[in-house]
GROMACS .gro file of C-alpha atoms in nm:
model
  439
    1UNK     CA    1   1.692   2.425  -1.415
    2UNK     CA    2   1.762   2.235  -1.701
    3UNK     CA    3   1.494   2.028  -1.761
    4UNK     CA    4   1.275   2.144  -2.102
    5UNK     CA    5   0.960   2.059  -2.245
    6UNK     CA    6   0.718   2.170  -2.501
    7UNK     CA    7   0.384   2.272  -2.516
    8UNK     CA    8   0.132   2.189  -2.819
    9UNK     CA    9   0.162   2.421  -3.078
   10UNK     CA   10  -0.173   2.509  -3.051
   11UNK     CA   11  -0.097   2.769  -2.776
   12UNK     CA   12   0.113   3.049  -2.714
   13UNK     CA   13   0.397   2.948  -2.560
   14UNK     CA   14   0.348   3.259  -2.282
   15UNK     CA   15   0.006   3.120  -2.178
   16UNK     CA   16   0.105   2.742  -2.064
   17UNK     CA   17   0.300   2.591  -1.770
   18UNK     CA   18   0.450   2.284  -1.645
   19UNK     CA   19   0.330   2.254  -1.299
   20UNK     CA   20   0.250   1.995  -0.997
   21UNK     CA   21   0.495   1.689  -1.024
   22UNK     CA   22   0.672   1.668  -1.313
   23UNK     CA   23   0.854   1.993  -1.199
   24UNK     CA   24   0.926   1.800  -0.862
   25UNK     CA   25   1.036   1.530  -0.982
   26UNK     CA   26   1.246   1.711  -1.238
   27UNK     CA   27   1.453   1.933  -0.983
   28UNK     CA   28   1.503   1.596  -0.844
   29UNK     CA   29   1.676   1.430  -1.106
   30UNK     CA   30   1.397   1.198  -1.139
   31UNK     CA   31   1.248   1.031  -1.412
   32UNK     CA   32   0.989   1.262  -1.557
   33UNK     CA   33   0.684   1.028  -1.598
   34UNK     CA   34   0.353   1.236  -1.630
   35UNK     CA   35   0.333   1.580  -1.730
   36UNK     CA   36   0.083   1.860  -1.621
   37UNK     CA   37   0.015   2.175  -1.765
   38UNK     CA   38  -0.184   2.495  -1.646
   39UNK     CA   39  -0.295   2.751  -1.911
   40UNK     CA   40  -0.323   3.120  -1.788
   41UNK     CA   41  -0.450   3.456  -1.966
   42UNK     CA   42  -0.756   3.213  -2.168
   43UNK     CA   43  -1.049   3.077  -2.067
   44UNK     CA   44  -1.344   2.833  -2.213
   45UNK     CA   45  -1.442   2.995  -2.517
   46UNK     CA   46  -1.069   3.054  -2.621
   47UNK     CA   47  -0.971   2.741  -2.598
   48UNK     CA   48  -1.260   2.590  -2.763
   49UNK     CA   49  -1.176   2.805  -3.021
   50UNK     CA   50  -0.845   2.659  -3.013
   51UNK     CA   51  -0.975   2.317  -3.133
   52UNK     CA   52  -0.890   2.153  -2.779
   53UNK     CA   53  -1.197   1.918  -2.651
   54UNK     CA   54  -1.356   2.001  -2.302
   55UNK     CA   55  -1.297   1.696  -2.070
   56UNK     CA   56  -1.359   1.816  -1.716
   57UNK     CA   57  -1.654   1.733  -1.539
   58UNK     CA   58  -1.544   1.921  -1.200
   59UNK     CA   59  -1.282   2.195  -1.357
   60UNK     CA   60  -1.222   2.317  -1.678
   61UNK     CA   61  -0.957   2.043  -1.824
   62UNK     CA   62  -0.917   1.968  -2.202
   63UNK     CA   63  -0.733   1.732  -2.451
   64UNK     CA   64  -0.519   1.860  -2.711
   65UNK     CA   65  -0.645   1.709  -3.041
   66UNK     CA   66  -0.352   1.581  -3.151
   67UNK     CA   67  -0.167   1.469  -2.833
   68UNK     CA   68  -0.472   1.407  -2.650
   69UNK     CA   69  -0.259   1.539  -2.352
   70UNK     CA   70  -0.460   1.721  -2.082
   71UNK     CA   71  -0.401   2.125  -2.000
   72UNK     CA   72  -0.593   2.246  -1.716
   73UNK     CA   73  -0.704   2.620  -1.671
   74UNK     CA   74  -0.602   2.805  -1.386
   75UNK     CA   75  -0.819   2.800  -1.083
   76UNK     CA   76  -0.884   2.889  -0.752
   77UNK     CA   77  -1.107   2.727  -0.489
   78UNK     CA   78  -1.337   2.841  -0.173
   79UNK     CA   79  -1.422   2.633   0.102
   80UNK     CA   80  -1.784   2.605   0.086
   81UNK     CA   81  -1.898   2.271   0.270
   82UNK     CA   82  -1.748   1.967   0.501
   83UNK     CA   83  -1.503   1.760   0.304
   84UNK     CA   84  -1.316   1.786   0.023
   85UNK     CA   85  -1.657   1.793  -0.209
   86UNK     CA   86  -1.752   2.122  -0.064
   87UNK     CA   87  -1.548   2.366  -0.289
   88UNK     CA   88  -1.665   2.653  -0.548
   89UNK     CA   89  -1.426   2.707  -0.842
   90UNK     CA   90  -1.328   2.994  -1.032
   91UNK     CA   91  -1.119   3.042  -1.313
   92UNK     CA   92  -1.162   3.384  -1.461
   93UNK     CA   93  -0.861   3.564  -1.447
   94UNK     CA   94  -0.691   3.336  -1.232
   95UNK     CA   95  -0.323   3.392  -1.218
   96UNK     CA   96  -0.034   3.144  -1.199
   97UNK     CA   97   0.006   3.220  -0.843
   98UNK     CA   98  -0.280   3.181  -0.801
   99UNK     CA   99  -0.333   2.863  -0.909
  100UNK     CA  100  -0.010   2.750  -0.748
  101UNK     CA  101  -0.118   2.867  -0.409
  102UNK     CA  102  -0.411   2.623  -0.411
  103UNK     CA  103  -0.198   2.315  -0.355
  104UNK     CA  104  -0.095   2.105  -0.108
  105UNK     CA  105   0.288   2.115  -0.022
  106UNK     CA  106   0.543   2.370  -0.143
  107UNK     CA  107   0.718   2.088  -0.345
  108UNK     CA  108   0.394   2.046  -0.572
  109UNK     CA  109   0.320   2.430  -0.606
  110UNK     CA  110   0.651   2.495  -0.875
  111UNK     CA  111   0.558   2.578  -1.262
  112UNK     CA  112   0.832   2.590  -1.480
  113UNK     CA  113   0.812   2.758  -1.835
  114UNK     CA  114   0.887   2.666  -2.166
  115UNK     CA  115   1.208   2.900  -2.144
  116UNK     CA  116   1.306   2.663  -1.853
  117UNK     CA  117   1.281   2.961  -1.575
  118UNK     CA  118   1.122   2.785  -1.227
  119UNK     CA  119   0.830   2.967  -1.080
  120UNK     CA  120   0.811   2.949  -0.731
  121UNK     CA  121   0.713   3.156  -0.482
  122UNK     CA  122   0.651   2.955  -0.220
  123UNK     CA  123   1.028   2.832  -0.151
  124UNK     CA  124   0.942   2.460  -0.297
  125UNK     CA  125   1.302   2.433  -0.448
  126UNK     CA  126   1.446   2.495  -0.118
  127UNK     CA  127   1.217   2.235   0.108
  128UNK     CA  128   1.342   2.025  -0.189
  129UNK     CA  129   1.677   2.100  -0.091
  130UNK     CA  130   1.615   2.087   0.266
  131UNK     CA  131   1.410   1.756   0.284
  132UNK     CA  132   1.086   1.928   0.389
  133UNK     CA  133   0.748   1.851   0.362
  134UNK     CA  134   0.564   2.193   0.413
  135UNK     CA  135   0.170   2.321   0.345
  136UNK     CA  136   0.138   2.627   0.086
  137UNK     CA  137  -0.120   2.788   0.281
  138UNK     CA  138  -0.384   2.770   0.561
  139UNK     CA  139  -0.602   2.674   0.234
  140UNK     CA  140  -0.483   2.344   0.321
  141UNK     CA  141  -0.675   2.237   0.603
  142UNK     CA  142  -0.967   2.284   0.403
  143UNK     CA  143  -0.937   1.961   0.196
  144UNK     CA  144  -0.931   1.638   0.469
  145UNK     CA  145  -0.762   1.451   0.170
  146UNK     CA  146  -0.438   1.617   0.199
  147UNK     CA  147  -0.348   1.450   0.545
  148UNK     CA  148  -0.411   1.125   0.354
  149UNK     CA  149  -0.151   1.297   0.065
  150UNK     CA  150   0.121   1.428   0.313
  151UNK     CA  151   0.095   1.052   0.465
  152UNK     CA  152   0.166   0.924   0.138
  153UNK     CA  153   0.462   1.150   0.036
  154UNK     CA  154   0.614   1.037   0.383
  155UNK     CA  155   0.606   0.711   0.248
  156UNK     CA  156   0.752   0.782  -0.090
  157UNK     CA  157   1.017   1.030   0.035
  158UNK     CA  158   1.146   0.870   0.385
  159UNK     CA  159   1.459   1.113   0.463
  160UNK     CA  160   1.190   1.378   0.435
  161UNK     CA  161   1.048   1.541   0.732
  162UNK     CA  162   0.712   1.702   0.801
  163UNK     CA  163   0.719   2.073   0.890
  164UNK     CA  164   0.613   2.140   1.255
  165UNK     CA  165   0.319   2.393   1.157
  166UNK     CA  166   0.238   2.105   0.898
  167UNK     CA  167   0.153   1.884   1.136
  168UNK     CA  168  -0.001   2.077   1.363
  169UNK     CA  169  -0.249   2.208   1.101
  170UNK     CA  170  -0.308   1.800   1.014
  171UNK     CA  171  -0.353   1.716   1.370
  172UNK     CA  172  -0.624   2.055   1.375
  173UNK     CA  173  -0.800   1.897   1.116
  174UNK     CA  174  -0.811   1.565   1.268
  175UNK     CA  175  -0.972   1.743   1.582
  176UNK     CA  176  -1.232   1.939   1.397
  177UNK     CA  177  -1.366   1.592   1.249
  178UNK     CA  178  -1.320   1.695   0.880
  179UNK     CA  179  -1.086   1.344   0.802
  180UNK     CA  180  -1.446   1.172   0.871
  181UNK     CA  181  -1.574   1.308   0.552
  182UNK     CA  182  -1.359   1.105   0.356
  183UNK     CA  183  -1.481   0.855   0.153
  184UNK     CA  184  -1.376   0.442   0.158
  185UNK     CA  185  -1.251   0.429  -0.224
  186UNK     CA  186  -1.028   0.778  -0.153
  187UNK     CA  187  -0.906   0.662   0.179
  188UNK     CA  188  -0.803   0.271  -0.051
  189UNK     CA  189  -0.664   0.416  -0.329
  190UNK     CA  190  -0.424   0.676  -0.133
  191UNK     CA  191  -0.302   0.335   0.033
  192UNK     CA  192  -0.264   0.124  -0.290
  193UNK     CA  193  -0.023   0.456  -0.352
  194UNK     CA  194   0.177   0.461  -0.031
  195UNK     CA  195   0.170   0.090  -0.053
  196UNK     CA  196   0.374   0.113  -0.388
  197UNK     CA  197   0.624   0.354  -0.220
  198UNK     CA  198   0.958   0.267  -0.027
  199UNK     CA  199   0.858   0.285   0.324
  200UNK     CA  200   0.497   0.230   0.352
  201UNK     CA  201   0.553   0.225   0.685
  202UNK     CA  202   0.545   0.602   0.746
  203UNK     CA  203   0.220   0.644   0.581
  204UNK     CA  204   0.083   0.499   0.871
  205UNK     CA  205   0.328   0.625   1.110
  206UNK     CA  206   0.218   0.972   1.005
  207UNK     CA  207  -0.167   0.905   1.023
  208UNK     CA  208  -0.126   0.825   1.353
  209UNK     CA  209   0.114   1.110   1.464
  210UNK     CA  210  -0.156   1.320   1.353
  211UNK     CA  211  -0.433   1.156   1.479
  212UNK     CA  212  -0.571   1.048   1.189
  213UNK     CA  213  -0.515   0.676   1.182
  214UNK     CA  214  -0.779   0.645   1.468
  215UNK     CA  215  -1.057   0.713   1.224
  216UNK     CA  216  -0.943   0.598   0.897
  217UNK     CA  217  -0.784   0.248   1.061
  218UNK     CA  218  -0.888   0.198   1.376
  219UNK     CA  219  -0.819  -0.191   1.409
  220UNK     CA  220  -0.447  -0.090   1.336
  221UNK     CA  221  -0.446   0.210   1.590
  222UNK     CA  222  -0.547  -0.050   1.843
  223UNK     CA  223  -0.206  -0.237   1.798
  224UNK     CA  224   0.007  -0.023   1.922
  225UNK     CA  225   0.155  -0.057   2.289
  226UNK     CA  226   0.017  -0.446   2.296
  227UNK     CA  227   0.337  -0.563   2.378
  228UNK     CA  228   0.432  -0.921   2.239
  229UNK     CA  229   0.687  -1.190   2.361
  230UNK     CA  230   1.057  -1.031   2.373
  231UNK     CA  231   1.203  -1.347   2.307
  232UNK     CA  232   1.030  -1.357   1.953
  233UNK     CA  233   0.958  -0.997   1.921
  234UNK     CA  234   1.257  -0.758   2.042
  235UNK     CA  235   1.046  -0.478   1.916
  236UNK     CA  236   0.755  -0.562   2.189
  237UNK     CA  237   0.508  -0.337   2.043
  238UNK     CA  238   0.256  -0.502   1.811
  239UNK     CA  239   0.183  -0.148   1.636
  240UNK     CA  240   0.579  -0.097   1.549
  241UNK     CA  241   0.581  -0.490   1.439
  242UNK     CA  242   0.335  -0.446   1.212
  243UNK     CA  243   0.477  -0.135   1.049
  244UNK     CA  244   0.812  -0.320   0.998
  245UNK     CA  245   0.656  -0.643   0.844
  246UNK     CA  246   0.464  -0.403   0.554
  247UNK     CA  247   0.775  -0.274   0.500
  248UNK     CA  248   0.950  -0.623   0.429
  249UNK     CA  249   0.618  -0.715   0.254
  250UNK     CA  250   0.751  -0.403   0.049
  251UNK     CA  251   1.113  -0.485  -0.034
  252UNK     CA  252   0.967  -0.895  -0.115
  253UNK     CA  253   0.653  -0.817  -0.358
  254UNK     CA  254   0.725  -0.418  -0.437
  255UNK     CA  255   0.407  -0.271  -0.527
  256UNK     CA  256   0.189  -0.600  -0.440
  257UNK     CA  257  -0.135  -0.455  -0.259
  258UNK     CA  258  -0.258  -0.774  -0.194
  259UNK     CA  259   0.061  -0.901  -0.015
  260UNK     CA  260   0.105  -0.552   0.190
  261UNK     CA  261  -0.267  -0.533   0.298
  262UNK     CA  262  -0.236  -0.871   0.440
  263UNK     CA  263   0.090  -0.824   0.639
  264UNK     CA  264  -0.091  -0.482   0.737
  265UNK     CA  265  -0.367  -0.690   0.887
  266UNK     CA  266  -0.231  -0.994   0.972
  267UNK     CA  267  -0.225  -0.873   1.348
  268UNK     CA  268  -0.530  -0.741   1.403
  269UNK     CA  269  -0.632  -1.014   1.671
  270UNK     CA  270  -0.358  -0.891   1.884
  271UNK     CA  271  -0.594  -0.631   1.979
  272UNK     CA  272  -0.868  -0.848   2.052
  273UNK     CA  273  -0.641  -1.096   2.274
  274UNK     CA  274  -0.728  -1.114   2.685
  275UNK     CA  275  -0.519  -0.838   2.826
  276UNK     CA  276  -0.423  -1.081   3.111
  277UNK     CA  277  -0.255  -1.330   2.917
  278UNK     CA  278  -0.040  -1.067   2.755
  279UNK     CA  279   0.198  -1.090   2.603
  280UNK     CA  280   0.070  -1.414   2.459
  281UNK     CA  281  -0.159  -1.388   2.242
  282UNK     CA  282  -0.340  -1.694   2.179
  283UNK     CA  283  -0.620  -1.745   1.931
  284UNK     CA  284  -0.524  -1.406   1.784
  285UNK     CA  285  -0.550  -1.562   1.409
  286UNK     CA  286  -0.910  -1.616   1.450
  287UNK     CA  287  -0.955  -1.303   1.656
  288UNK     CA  288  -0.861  -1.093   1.374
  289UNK     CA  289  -1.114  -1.212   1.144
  290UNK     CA  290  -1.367  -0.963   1.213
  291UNK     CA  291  -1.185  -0.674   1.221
  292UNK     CA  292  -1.019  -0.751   0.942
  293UNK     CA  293  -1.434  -0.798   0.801
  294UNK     CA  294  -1.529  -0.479   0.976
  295UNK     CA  295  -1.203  -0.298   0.778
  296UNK     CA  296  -1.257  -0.437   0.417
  297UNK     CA  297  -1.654  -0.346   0.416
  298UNK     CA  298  -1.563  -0.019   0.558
  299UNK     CA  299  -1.312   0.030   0.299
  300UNK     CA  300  -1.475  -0.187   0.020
  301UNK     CA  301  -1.192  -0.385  -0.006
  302UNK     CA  302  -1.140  -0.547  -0.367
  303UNK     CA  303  -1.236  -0.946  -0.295
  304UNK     CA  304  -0.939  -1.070  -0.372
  305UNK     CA  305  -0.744  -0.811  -0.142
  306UNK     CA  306  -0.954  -0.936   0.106
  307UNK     CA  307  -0.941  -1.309   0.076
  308UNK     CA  308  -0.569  -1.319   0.068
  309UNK     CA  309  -0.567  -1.142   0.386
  310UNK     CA  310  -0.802  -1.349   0.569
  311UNK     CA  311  -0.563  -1.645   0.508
  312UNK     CA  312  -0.286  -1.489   0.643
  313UNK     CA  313  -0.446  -1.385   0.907
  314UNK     CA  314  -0.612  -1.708   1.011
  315UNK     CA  315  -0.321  -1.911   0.910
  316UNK     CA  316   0.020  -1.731   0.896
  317UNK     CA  317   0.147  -1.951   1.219
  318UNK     CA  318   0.027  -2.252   1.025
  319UNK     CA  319   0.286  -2.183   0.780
  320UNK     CA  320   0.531  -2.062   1.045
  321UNK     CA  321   0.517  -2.408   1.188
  322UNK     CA  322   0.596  -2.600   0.887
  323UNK     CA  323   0.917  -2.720   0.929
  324UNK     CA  324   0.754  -2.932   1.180
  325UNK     CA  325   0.437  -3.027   0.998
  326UNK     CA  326   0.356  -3.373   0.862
  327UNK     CA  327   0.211  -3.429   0.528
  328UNK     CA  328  -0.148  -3.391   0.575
  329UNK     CA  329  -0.056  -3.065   0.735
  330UNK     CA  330   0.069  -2.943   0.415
  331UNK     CA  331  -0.201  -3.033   0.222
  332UNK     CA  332  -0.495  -2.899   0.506
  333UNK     CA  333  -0.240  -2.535   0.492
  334UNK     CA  334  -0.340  -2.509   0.076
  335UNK     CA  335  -0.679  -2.624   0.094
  336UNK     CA  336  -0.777  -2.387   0.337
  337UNK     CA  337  -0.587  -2.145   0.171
  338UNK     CA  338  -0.783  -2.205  -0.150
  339UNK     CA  339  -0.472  -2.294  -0.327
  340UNK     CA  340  -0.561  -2.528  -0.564
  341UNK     CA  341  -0.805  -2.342  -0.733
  342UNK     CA  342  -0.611  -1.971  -0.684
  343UNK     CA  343  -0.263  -2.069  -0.709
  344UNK     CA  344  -0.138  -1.732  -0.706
  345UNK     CA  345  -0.234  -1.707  -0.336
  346UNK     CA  346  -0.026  -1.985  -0.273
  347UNK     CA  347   0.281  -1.776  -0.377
  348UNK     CA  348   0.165  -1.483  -0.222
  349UNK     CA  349   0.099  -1.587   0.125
  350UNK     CA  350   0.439  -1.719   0.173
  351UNK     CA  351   0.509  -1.381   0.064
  352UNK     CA  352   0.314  -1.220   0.338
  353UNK     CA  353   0.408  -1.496   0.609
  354UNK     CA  354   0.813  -1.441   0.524
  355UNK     CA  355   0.736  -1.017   0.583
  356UNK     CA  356   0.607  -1.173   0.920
  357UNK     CA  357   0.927  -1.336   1.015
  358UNK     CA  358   1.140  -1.118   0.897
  359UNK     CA  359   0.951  -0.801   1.037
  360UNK     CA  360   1.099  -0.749   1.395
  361UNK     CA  361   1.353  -0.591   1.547
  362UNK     CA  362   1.736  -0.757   1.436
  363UNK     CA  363   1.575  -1.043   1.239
  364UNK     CA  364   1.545  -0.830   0.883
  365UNK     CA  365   1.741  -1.088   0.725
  366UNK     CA  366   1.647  -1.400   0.885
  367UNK     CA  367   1.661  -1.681   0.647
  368UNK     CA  368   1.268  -1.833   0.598
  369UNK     CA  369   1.314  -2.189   0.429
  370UNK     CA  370   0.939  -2.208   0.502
  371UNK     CA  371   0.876  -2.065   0.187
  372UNK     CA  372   1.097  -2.278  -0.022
  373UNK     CA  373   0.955  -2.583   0.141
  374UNK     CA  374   0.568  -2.495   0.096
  375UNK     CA  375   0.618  -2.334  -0.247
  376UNK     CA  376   0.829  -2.672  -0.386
  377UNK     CA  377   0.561  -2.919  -0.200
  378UNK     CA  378   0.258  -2.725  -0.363
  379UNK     CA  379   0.366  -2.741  -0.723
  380UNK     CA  380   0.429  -3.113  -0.680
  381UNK     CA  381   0.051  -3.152  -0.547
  382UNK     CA  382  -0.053  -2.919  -0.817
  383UNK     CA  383   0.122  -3.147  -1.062
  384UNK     CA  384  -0.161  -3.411  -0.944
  385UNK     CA  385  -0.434  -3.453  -1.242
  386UNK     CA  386  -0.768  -3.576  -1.146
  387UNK     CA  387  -0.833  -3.721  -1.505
  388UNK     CA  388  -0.660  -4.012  -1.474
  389UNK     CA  389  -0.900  -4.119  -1.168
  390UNK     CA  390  -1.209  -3.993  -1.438
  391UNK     CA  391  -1.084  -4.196  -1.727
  392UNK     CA  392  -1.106  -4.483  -1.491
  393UNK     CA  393  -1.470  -4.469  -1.442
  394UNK     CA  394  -1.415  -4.330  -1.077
  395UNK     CA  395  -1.727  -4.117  -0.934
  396UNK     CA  396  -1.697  -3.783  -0.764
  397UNK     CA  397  -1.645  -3.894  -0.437
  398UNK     CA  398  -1.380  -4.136  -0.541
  399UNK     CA  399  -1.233  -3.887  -0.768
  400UNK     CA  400  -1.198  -3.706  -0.469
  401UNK     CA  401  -1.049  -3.930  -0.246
  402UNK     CA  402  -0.850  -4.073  -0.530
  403UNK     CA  403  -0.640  -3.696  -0.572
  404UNK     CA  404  -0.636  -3.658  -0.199
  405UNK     CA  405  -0.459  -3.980  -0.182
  406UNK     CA  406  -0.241  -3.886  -0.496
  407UNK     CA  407  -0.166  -3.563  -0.293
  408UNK     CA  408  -0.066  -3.659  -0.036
  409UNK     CA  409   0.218  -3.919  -0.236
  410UNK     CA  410   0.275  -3.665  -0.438
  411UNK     CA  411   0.377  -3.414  -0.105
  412UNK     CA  412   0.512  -3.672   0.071
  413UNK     CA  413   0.782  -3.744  -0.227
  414UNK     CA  414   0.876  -3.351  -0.257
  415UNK     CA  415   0.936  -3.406   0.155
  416UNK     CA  416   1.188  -3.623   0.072
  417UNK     CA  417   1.364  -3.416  -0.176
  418UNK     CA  418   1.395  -3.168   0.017
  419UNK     CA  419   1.556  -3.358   0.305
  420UNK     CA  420   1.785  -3.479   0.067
  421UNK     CA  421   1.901  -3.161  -0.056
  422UNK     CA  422   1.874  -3.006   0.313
  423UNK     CA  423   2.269  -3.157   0.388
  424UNK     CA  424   2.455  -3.101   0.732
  425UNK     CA  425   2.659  -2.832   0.598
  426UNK     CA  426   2.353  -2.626   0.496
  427UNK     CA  427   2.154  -2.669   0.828
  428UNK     CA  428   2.426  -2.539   1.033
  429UNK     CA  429   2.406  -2.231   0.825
  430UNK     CA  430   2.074  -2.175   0.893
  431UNK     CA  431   2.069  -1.949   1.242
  432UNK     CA  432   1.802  -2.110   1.496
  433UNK     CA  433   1.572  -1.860   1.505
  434UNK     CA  434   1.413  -1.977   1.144
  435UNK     CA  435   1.361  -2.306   1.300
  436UNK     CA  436   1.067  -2.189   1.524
  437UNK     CA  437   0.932  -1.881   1.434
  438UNK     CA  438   0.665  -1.761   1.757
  439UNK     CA  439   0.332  -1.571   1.642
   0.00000   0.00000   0.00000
């Protein structure tokens, strides 16, 4: 281990540890980005006396004056209530295996010491090595947040597996009802996080190997084994579509919530569909509209999370059908969309409608000129100015009808332009599977 750090000089150098993380990440090779240290041997009074400022409201955790960096004592935690709010802390003479032996996976529970020698005993360097993600102790299955974290560390490391007895203590803890004691903004933010990760996809993959994506997402549990039209969707299985289009939603806005929530939910009226008609599914746009309600009240979805994934729920085959839409088509597609006064949707629901097409089975790379063509047309009707229609003594309603009219000229021109530029030789490059693109 070559990695070094030092401590403020405010302690003794035998009393403080690099833990959690940053020694993770460092045995990786990674970037180094946030650093967390654990202070054993003193306790509150010390370390007031030290001239470093109590922070913690929970635990003992306190800024270093001049660095304002935070060092944490060492603790340990008992289980004394449902949920991860039901602990009692101690941190009197707390050792640092102690305190390692409280956390989640064996990859987290490492300390290394200013001298650069690794601590740890419970064989994270080797799981490292291995490509394991593995509990510290039975201690685990007493915080319901740690299925979420294990999901989420999935996500971020894909080539990593989950330890058998791992997931059998998550799927034990789904059982014995203690992932219901999770709260909505704890469940949201561990998605934003697996959302910003490689392969979101395995954060839900995960939940629901364990069980737990029944209870924290049930309108996406409900996807899977709907099976869809082969023809369109090779992958048949609404559930396995959906994980590959948040993965393309992934790889074409990395780290966009608002783009991967809505190709998350974009689906969710494929659950709600008549059973007898599968595997059409008509009407599923406006069929996932209240799920995709239910979901963002149940998870207080930010508003403008939520309103980017209503219109690509309610309207993603609207803008799959656009190479054969007319003018007014166009302009109805970013109205309802709110585009005008949000342009930023605009751009980001052709994101989430491209992760559509592109997320089944073989058809990764299918070209999308969708995108180009609504993206080019609305900037041209966005161009449009309603002043000059003002300055002309025009009322509101005529103002109105006035920039609808320019609008639609304006639309109708970038139509043309992109005809002209669309020349023989570049349609027959384009395979024929982008030219109708199924729900």
């Amino acid at each position: 281990m070559t990695y070094r750090w030092t401590p403020s000089a405010l302690l003794p150098s035998k009393h403080v540890f690099l833990v959690g993380g940053a020694v993770r990440d460092a045995l990786l090779g990674q970037t180094v980005r946030d650093h967390d240290y654990v202070v054993v041997g003193l306790d509150v009074e010390q370390m007031s006396a030290l001239g470093f400022e109590s922070v913690g409201k929970d635990f003992p955790v306190f800024l270093e004056p001049a660095t304002k960096e935070e060092y944490a004592l060492a603790r340990v935690e008992r289980k004394t209530g449902p949920g991860y709010h039901g602990f009692a802390m101690d941190v009197n003479g707390v050792t640092l295996e102690e305190d390692l032996a409280r956390r989640d996976l064996t990859i987290n529970a490492m300390a290394l010491s200013t001298d650069g020698t690794l601590v740890d005993p419970f064989g994270g360097q080797n799981d490292l090595n291995t490509k394991v993600l593995r509990h510290v102790s039975e201690a685990f299955s007493e915080d319901p947040l740690r299925v979420l974290r294990v999901a989420r560390f999935a996500a971020r490391y894909p080539d990593f597996t989950i330890a058998p007895e791992t997931m059998a203590l998550m799927k034990g803890m789904v059982e014995a009802g203690e992932i219901d004691h999770l709260v909505a903004e704890r469940v949201w933010l561990e998605f934003t996080k697996a959302a910003k990760t490689e392969k979101p996809s395995r954060f839900i993959a995960v939940l629901r190997e364990c069980g737990a994506l029944a209870r924290v997402l049930p309108e996406v549990d409900a996807l899977y084994t709907i099976p869809q039209v082969a023809e369109h969707h090779p992958e048949i299985d609404t559930g396995i579509h959906t994980e590959m289009v948040i993965d393309q939603a992934a790889r074409l806005a990395p780290g966009n919530i608002r783009v991967i929530f809505a190709a998350l939910t974009h689906d969710l009226g494929k659950a709600k569909t008549d059973p007898n008609a599968w595997p059409k599914h008509h009407n599923h746009e406006e069929l996932g509209l209240e799920p995709l309600e239910r979901l963002a009240k149940r998870w207080k979805i930010p508003s403008d999370v939520k309103q980017l994934a209503q219109a690509v729920c309610e309207h993603h085959l609207n803008c799959h059908r656009l190479t054969e839409s007319r003018t007014g088509t166009f302009l109805k597609l970013i109205e309802r969309i709110d585009g005008f006064r949000n342009p930023q949707r605009v751009y980001e629901f052709v994101l989430a409608c491209e992760a559509d097409a592109r997320g089944r089975l073989g058809l990764e790379n299918r070209l999308y000129p969708q995108a180009k063509m609504l993206t080019h047309i609305f900037e041209a009707a966005r161009a449009v100015s309603a002043k000059p229609f003002v300055e002309q003594g025009l009322n509101g309603l005529e103002v109105k009808e006035a920039l609808r009219d320019a609008r639609l000229r304006a639309i109708r021109q970038a139509q043309n332009e992109l005809k002209a530029a669309d020349t023989p030789a570049k349609a027959a490059e384009t395979p024929p599977a982008v030219r109708k693109v199924s729900p």
